[in-house]
Coordinates of C-alpha atoms in Angstrom, one line a residue:
X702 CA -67.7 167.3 14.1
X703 CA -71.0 165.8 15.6
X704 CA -74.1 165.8 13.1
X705 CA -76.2 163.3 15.4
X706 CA -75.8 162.8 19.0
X707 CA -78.0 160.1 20.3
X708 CA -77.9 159.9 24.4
X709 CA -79.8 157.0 27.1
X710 CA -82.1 155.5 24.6
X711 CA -84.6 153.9 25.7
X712 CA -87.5 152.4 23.6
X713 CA -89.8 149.6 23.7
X714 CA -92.0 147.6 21.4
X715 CA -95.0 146.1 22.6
X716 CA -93.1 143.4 25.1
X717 CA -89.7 143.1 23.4
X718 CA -87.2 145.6 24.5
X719 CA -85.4 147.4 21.4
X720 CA -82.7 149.4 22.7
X721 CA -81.9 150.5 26.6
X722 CA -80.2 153.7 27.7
X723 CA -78.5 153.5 23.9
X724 CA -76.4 155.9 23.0
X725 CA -74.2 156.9 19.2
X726 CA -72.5 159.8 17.8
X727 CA -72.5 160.0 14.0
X728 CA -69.7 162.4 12.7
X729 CA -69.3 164.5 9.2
X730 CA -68.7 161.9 6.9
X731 CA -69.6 158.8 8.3
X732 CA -70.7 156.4 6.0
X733 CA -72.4 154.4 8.2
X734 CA -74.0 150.8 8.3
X735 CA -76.8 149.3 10.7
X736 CA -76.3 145.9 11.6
X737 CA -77.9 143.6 13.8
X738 CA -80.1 140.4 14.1
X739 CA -83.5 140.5 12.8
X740 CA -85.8 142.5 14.9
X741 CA -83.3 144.2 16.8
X742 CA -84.3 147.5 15.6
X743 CA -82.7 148.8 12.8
X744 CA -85.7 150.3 10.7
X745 CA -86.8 151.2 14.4
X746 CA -84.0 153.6 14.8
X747 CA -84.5 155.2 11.2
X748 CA -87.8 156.1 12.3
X749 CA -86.8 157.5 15.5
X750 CA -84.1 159.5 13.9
X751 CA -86.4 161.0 11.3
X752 CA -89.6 161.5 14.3
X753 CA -92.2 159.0 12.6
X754 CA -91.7 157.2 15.9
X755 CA -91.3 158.8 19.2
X756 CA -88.8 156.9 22.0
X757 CA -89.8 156.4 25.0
X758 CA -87.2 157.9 26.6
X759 CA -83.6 159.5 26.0
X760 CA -82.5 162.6 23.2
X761 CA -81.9 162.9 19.6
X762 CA -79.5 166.1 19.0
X763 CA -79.4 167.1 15.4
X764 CA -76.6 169.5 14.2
X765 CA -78.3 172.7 13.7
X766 CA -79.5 173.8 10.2
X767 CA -78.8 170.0 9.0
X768 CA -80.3 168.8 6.0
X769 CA -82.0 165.3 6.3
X770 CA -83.2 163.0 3.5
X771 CA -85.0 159.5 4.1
X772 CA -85.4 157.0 2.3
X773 CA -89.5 156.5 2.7
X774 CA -90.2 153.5 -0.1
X775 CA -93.8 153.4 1.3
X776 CA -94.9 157.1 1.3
X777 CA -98.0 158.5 -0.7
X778 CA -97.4 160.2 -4.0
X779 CA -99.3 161.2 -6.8
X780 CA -100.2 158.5 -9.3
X781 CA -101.1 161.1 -12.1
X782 CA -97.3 162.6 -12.0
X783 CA -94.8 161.1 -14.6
X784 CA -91.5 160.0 -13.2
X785 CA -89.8 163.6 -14.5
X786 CA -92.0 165.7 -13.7
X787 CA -92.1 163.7 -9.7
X788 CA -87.9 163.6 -10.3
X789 CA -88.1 167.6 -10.6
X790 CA -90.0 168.2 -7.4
X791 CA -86.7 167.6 -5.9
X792 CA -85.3 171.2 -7.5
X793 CA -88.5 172.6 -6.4
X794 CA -87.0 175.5 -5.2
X795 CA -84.6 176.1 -7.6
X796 CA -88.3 176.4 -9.8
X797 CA -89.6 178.9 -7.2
X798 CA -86.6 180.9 -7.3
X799 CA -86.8 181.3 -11.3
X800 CA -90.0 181.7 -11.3
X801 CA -89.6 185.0 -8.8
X802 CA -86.5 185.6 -11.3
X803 CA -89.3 185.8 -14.1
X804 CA -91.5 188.2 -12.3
X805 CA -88.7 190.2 -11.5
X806 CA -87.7 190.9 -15.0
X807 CA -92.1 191.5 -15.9
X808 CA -91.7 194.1 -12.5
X809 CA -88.1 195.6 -14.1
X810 CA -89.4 196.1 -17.9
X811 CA -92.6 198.6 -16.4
X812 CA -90.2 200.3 -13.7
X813 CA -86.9 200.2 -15.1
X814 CA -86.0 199.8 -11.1
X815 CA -82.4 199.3 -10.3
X816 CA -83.1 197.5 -6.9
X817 CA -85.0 194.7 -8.9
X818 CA -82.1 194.6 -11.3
X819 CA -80.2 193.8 -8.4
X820 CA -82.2 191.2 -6.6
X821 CA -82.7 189.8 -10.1
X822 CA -79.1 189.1 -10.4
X823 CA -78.4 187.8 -7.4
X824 CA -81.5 185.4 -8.3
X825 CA -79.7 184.4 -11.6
X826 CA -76.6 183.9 -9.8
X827 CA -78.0 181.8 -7.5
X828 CA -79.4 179.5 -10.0
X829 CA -76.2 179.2 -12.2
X830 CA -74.4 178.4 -9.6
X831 CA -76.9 175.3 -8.5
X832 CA -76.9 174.5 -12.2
X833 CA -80.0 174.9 -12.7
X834 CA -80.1 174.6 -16.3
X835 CA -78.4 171.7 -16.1
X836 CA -81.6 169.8 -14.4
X837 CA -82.4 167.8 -17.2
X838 CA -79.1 166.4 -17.6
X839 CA -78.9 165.7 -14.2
X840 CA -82.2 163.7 -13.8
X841 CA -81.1 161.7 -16.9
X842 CA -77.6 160.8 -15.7
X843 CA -79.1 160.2 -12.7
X844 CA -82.2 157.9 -13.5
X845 CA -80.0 155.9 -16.0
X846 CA -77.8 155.1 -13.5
X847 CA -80.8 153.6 -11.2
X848 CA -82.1 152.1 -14.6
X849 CA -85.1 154.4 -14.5
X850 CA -84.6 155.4 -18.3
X851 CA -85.5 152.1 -19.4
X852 CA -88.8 152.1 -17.9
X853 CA -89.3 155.5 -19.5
X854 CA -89.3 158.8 -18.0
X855 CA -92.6 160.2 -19.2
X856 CA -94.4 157.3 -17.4
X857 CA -96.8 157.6 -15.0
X858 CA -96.6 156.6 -11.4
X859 CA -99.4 154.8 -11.0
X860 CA -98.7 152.8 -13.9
X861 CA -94.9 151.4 -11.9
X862 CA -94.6 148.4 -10.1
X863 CA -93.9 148.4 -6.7
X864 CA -90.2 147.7 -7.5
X865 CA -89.9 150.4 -9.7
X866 CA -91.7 152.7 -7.8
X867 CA -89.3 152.7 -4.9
X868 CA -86.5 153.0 -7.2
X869 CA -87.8 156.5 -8.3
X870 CA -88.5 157.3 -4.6
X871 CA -84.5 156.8 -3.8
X872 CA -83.7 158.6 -7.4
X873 CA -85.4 161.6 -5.9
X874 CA -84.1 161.5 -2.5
X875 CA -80.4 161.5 -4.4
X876 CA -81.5 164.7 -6.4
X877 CA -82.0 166.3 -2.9
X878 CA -78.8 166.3 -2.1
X879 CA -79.2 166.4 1.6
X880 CA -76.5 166.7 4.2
X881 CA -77.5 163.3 5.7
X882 CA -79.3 160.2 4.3
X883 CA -81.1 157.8 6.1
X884 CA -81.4 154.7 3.8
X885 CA -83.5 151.3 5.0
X886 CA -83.1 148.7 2.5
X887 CA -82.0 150.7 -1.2
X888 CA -81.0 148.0 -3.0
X889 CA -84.0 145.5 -2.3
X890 CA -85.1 146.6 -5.7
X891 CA -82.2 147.1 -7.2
X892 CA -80.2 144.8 -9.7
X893 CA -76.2 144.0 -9.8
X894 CA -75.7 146.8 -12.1
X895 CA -77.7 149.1 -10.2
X896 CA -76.5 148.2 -7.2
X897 CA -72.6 149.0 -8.5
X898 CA -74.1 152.4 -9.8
X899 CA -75.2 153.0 -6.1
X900 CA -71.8 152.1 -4.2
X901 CA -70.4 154.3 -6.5
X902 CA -72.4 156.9 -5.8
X903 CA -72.3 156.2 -2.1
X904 CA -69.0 156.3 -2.2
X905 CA -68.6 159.5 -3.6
X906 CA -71.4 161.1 -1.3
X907 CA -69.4 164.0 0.5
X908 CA -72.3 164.2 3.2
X909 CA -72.9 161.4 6.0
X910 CA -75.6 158.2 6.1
X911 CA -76.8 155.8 8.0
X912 CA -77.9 152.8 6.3
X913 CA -80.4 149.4 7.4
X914 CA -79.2 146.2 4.4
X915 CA -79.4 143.0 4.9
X916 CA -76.9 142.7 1.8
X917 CA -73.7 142.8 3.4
X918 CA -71.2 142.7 0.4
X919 CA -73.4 146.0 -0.5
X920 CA -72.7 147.5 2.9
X921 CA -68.9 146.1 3.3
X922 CA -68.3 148.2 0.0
X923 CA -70.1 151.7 1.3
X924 CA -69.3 151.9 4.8
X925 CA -66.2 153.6 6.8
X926 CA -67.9 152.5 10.0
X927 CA -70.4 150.5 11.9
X928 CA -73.0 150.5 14.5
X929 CA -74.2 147.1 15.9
X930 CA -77.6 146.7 17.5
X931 CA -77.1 144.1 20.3
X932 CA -79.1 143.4 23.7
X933 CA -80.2 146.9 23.4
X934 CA -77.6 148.9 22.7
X935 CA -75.4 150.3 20.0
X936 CA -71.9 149.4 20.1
X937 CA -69.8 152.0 17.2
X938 CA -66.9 150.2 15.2
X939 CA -64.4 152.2 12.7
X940 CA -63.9 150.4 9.4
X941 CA -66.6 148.4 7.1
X942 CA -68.5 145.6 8.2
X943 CA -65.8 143.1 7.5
X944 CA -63.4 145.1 9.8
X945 CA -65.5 146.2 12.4
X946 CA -67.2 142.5 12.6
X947 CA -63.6 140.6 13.4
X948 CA -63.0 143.8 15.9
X949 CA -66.5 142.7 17.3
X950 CA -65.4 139.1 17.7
X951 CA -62.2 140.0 19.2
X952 CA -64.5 142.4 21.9
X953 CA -66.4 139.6 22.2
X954 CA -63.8 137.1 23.2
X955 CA -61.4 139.2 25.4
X956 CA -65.0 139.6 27.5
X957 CA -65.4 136.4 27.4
X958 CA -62.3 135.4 29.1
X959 CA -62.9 138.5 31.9
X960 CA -66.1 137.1 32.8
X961 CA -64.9 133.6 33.0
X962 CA -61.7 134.6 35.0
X963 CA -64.0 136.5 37.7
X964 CA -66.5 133.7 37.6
X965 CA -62.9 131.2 38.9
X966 CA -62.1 133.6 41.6
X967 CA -65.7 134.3 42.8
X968 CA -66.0 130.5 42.8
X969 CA -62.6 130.5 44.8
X970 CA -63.4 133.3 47.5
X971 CA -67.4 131.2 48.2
X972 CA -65.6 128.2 48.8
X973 CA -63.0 129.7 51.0
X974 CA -66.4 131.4 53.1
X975 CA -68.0 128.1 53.5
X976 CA -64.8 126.0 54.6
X977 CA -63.9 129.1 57.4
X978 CA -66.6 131.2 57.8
X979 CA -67.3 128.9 61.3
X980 CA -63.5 128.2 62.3
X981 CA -60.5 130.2 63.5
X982 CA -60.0 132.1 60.1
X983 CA -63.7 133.3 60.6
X984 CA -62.9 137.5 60.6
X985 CA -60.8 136.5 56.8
X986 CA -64.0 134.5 56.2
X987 CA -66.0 137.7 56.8
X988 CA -63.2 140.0 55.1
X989 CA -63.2 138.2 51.7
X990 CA -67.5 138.1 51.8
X991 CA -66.9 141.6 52.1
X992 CA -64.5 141.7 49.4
X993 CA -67.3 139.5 47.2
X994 CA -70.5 142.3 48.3
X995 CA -68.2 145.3 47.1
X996 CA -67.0 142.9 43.8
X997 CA -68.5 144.6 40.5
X998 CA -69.6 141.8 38.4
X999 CA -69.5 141.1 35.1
X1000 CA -72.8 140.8 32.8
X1001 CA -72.8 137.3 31.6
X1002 CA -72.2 137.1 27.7
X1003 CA -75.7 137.0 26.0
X1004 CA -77.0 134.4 23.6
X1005 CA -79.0 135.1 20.6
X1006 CA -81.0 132.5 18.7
X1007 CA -78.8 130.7 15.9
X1008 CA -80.7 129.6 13.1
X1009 CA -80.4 125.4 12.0
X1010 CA -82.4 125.5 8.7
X1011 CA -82.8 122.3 6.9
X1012 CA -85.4 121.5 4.5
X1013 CA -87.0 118.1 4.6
X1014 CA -86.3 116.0 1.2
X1015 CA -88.8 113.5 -0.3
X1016 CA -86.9 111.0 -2.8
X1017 CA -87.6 110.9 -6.5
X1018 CA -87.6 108.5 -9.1
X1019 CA -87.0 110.3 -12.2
X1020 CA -84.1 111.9 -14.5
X1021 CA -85.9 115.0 -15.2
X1022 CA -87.4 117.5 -12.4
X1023 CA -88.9 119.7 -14.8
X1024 CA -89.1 120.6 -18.6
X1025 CA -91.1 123.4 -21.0
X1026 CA -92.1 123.5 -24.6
X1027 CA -92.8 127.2 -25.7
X1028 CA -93.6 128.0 -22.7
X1029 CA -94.6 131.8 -22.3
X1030 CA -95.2 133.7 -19.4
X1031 CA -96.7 137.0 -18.3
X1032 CA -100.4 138.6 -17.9
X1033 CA -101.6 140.4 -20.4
X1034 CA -98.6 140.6 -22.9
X1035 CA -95.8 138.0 -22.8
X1036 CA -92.6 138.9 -20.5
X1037 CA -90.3 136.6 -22.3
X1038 CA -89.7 134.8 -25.5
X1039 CA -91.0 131.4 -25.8
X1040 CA -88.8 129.0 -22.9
X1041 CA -87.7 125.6 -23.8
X1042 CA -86.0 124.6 -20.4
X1043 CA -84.6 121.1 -19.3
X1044 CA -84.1 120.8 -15.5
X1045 CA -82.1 117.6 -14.0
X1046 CA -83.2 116.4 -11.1
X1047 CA -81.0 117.6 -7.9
X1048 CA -80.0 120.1 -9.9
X1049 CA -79.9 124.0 -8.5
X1050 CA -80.8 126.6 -10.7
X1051 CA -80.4 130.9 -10.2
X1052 CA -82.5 133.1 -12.1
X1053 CA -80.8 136.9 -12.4
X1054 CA -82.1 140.1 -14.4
X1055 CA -83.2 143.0 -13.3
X1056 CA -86.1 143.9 -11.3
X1057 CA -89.5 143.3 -12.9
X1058 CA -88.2 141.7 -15.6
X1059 CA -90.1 138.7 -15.6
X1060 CA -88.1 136.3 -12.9
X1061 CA -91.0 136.1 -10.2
X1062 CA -93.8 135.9 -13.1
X1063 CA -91.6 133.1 -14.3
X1064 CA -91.6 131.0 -10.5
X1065 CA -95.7 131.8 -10.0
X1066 CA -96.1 130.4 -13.6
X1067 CA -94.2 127.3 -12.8
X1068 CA -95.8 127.0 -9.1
X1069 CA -98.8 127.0 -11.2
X1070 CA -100.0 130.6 -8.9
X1071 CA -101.0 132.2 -12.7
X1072 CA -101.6 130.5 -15.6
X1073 CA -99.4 130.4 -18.7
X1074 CA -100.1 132.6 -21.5
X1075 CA -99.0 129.8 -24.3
X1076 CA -96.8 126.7 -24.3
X1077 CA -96.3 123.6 -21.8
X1078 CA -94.3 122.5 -18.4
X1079 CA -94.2 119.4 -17.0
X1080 CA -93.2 117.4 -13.7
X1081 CA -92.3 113.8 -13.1
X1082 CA -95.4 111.9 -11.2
X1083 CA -94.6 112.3 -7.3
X1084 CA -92.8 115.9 -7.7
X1085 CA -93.2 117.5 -4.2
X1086 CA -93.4 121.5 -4.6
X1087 CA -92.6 123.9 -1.6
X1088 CA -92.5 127.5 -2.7
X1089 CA -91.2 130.7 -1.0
X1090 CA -93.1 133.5 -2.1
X1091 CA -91.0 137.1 -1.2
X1092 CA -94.5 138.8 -0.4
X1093 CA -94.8 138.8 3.4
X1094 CA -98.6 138.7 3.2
X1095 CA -100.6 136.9 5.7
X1096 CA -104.2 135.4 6.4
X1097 CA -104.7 137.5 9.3
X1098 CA -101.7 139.3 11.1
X1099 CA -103.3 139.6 14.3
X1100 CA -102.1 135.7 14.6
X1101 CA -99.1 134.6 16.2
X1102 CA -96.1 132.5 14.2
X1103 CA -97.2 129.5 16.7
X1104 CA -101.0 130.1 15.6
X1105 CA -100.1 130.6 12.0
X1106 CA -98.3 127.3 11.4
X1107 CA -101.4 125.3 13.4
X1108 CA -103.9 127.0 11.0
X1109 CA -101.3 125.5 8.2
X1110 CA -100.3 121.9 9.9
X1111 CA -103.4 121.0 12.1
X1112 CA -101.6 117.5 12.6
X1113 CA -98.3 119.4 14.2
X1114 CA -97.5 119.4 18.1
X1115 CA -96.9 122.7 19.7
X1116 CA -93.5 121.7 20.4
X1117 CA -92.7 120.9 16.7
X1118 CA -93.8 124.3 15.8
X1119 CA -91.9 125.7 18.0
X1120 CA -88.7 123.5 17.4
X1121 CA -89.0 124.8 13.8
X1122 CA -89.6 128.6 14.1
X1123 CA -86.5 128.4 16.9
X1124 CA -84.6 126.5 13.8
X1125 CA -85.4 129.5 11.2
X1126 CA -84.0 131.6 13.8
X1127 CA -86.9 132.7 15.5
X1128 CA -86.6 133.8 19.4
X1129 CA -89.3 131.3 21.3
X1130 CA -90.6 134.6 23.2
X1131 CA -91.0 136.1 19.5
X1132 CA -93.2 133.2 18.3
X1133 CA -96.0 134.5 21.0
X1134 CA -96.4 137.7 19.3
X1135 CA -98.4 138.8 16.3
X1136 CA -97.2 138.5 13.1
X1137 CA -98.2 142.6 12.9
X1138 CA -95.2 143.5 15.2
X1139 CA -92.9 140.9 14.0
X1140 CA -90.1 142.9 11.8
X1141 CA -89.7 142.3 8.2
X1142 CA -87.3 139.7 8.5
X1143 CA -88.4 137.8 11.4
X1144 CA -91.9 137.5 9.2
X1145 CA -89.5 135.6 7.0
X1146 CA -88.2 133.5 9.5
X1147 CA -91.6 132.5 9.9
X1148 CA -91.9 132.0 6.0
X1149 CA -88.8 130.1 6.0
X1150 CA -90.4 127.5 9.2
X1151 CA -93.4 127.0 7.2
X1152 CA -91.0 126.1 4.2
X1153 CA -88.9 123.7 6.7
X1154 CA -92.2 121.8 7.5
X1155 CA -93.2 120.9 4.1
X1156 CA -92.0 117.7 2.7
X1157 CA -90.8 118.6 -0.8
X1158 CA -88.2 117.3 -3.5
X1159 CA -88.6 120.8 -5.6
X1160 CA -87.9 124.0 -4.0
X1161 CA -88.8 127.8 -5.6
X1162 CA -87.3 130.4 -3.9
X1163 CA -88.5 133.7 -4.4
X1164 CA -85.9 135.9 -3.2
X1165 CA -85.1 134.7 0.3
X1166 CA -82.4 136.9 1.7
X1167 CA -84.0 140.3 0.9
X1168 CA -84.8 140.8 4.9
X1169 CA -82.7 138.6 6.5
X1170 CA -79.5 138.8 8.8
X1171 CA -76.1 137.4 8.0
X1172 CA -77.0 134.7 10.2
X1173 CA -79.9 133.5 8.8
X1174 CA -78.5 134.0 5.0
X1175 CA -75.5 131.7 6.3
X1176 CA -78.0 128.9 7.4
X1177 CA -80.1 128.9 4.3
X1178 CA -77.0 129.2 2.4
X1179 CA -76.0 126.0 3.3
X1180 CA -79.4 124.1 3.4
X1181 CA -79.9 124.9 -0.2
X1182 CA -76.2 123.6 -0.9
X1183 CA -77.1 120.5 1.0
X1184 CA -80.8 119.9 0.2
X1185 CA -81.1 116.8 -2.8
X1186 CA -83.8 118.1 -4.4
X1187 CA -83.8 120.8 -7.1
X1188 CA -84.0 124.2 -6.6
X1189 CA -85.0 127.0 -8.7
X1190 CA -83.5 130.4 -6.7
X1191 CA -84.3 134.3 -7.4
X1192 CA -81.8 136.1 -6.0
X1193 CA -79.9 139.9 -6.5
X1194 CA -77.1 138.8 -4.5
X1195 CA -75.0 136.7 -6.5
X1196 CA -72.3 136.3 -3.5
X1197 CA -74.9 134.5 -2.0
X1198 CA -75.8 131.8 -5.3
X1199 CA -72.5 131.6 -6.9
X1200 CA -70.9 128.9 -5.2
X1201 CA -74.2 126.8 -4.4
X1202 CA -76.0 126.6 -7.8
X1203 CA -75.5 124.4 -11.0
X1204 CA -76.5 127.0 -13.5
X1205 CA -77.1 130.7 -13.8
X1206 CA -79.9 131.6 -16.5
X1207 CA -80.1 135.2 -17.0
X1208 CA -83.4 136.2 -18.0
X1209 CA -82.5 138.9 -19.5
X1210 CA -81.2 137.4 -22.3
X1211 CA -85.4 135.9 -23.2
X1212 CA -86.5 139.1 -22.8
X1213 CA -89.0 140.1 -25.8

């Protein structure tokens, strides 16, 4: 059965066109994954599917009475709430229903009315049966699973980082219970264990999603089946992304050989015109141009940008690329216990724990952003630092990639900024617009350019992957894995570290 019905969408933004006369069905329980180069329109969708964003043309059918839930990690909420009592809004009318329960048994014990006795038990029934008094059980199973219940429940939202405040967002949209979920990016905040908590809770999810990730191990595990964003349209696929990516390439190649076996024969029948289309064999001439007008052609195969990262290296005379005495980071109050570190030069370093635990305070204390609360680091003389910060924040956003990187290398030809942004993975056409209506992970291609044209022989990377396609992840993958320097790497995806770093240091384990 049909939940969603999407027919001849058409939508555009600003110049670059997202999707053209599109069209999907999501069934009852799909479990369904997004996929698509950056800026293709993934998030796009999600906000044309819940109405934050109006196409500008073609229909979105909704099965009737259809409950939707999405995941909004940037919407308003009130700072004074705790976490429970914001985690309870989602019961919010179980509440109003015992609270008419209540004044039906004040009403009952004046009257003595039968019909309120009646209405009063249907009332009751209704709430045993939605477990009602099992609410607070449910929000603590629930928020221990997301790792809320470390942070504390009786917390205040204003008082969360931004990490953890989109973590209680998706605990409440989970507590809802909705028929459908519309999820962009869940596990950008989440740790490995969390993360596990979540597939196993998407997994058991009886309803149907639709879900934007750039973390493809995370979506190969949760999804039954696949839509792919591609020159505009949306191409369905049964099985997980694995699956539905080798029945893409397969697609892709038995095309492939169609178009090129037309492109023989048309070449065939033109040169047959041109030899008789003046002799004795003139009228088959004419026949077989007529045979070529009323030929259908094939679309040629499309090309998308492949990224070529590579980050420059500047040699280094030295045995150590960085050590720490005591070192102890945080703002007001220390983060960790006091780090003694030893880093070889060339070597490659991950740093895991979970989200706001301390691993980005640690990079901007090393990269010398905020200062050290107590203790020492030091650097060989001639140490060259390039550092990727996972905050797409910009000057001015009005400027465009090609703009942004002359503001930042003055000395730098136009063509060499755009040789590098096309290297990141960066459509030329794109590097024209402003960085305001680039998408979240083509900002970072930009981020990653700037990185490319910076001399360096010690690389911090703040959590690189967290918007980017499988392309781009593939790319960087294997500059880190063939770049001399060192390089210290944040990262929640451990399939994407594992087989590129030296050393794992869980910080989790300094934790005060």
């Amino acid at each position: 059965m049909s939940i969603l019905t999407i027919e001849h969408l058409t939508h555009r933004f600003g110049e670059k066109v997202l999707y053209e006369e599109a069209s999907l069905q999501v069934n009852k329980g799909d479990h369904l994954g997004l996929t698509g180069q950056n800026g293709v329109g993934k998030s796009t969708l999600i906000k044309i599917l819940t109405g934050e964003v109006l196409p500008d043309e073609g229909t979105i059918q909704w099965q009737k009475n259809c409950k939707i839930g999405y995941l909004d990690q940037h919407v308003s909420v009130e700072q004074s709430l705790t976490m429970v009592d914001f985690l309870k809004q989602a019961f919010q009318e179980l509440f109003d229903k015992e609270a008419k329960l209540t004044k039906l048994y004040e009403e009952y014990s004046q009257t003595a009315s039968e019909k309120l006795l009646e209405q009063a038990g249907k009332l009751q029934t209704d709430l045993d049966e939605s477990n009602f008094y099992q609410i607070d059980t449910i929000i603590q199973d629930l928020a221990n699973g997301l790792g809320l219940q470390a942070i504390g429940l009786d917390k205040k939202l204003g008082e969360l980082s931004g990490g953890q405040r989109s973590k209680v967002i998706l605990a409440k949209l989970l507590l809802e219970a909705p028929d459908v979920l519309l999820l962009d990016e869940p596990t950008n905040y989440l740790d490995d264990t969390h993360i596990q908590w979540l597939v196993r809770y998407l997994n058991n999810f009886e309803g149907s999603f639709l879900l934007v990730s750039h973390d493809y191990q995370f979506l190969n595990e949760v999804t039954n089946c696949i839509a792919d964003i591609e020159f505009g349209k949306l191409t369905k696929y049964t099985g997980n992304v694995e699956k539905s990516f080798a029945q893409k390439e397969q697609n892709k190649q038995t095309y492939l050989k169609q178009y090129q076996a037309q492109q023989e024969k048309i070449e065939k029948m033109e040169a047959y015109i041109r030899k008789y289309k003046a002799g004795n064999r003139a009228t088959m001439a004419k026949s077989r141009q007529k045979q070529l007008d009323r030929l259908e052609r094939l679309t040629p195969p499309g090309s998308l940008t492949k990224p070529a990262i590579e980050f420059p290296y500047q040699g280094l005379v030295a045995t150590q690329a960085l050590t720490t005495q005591k070192l102890v980071v945080g703002y007001r109050e220390p983060l960790l216990e006091p780090l003694d570190l030893m880093v070889h030069v060339g070597e490659k370093v991950a740093l895991k724990g979970f989200n706001g635990i301390g691993k980005s305070t640690l990079i901007k204390t090393l990269t010398k952003v905020i200062p050290s609360l107590d203790g020492e680091f030091h650097y060989p003389l001639n140490t060259k630092i390039a550092y990727f910060t996972q905050d797409l924040a910009w000057p001015n956003e009005q400027l465009t990639p090609l703009d942004y990187l002359s503001d930042r290398f003055p000395d730098t030809t136009i063509k060499e900024r755009r040789s590098h942004l096309a290297r990141a993975g960066l459509p030329d056409k794109l590097a024209m617009q402003s960085l305001a209506l680039l998408s979240g992970g083509e900002q970072t291609k930009v981020k990653l350019a700037e990185l490319m044209m910076q001399t360096s022989n010690l690389l911090f990377l703040d959590e690189p992957t967290n918007h980017i396609d499988e392309a781009a992840k593939k790319s960087l993958q294997e500059a880190i894995h063939v770049y001399p320097g060192t390089v210290f790497l944040v990262s929640h995806e451990a399939d994407f570290y594992e087989e590129i770093v030296d050393r794992v240091i869980d910080i989790e384990e300094l934790v005060k």
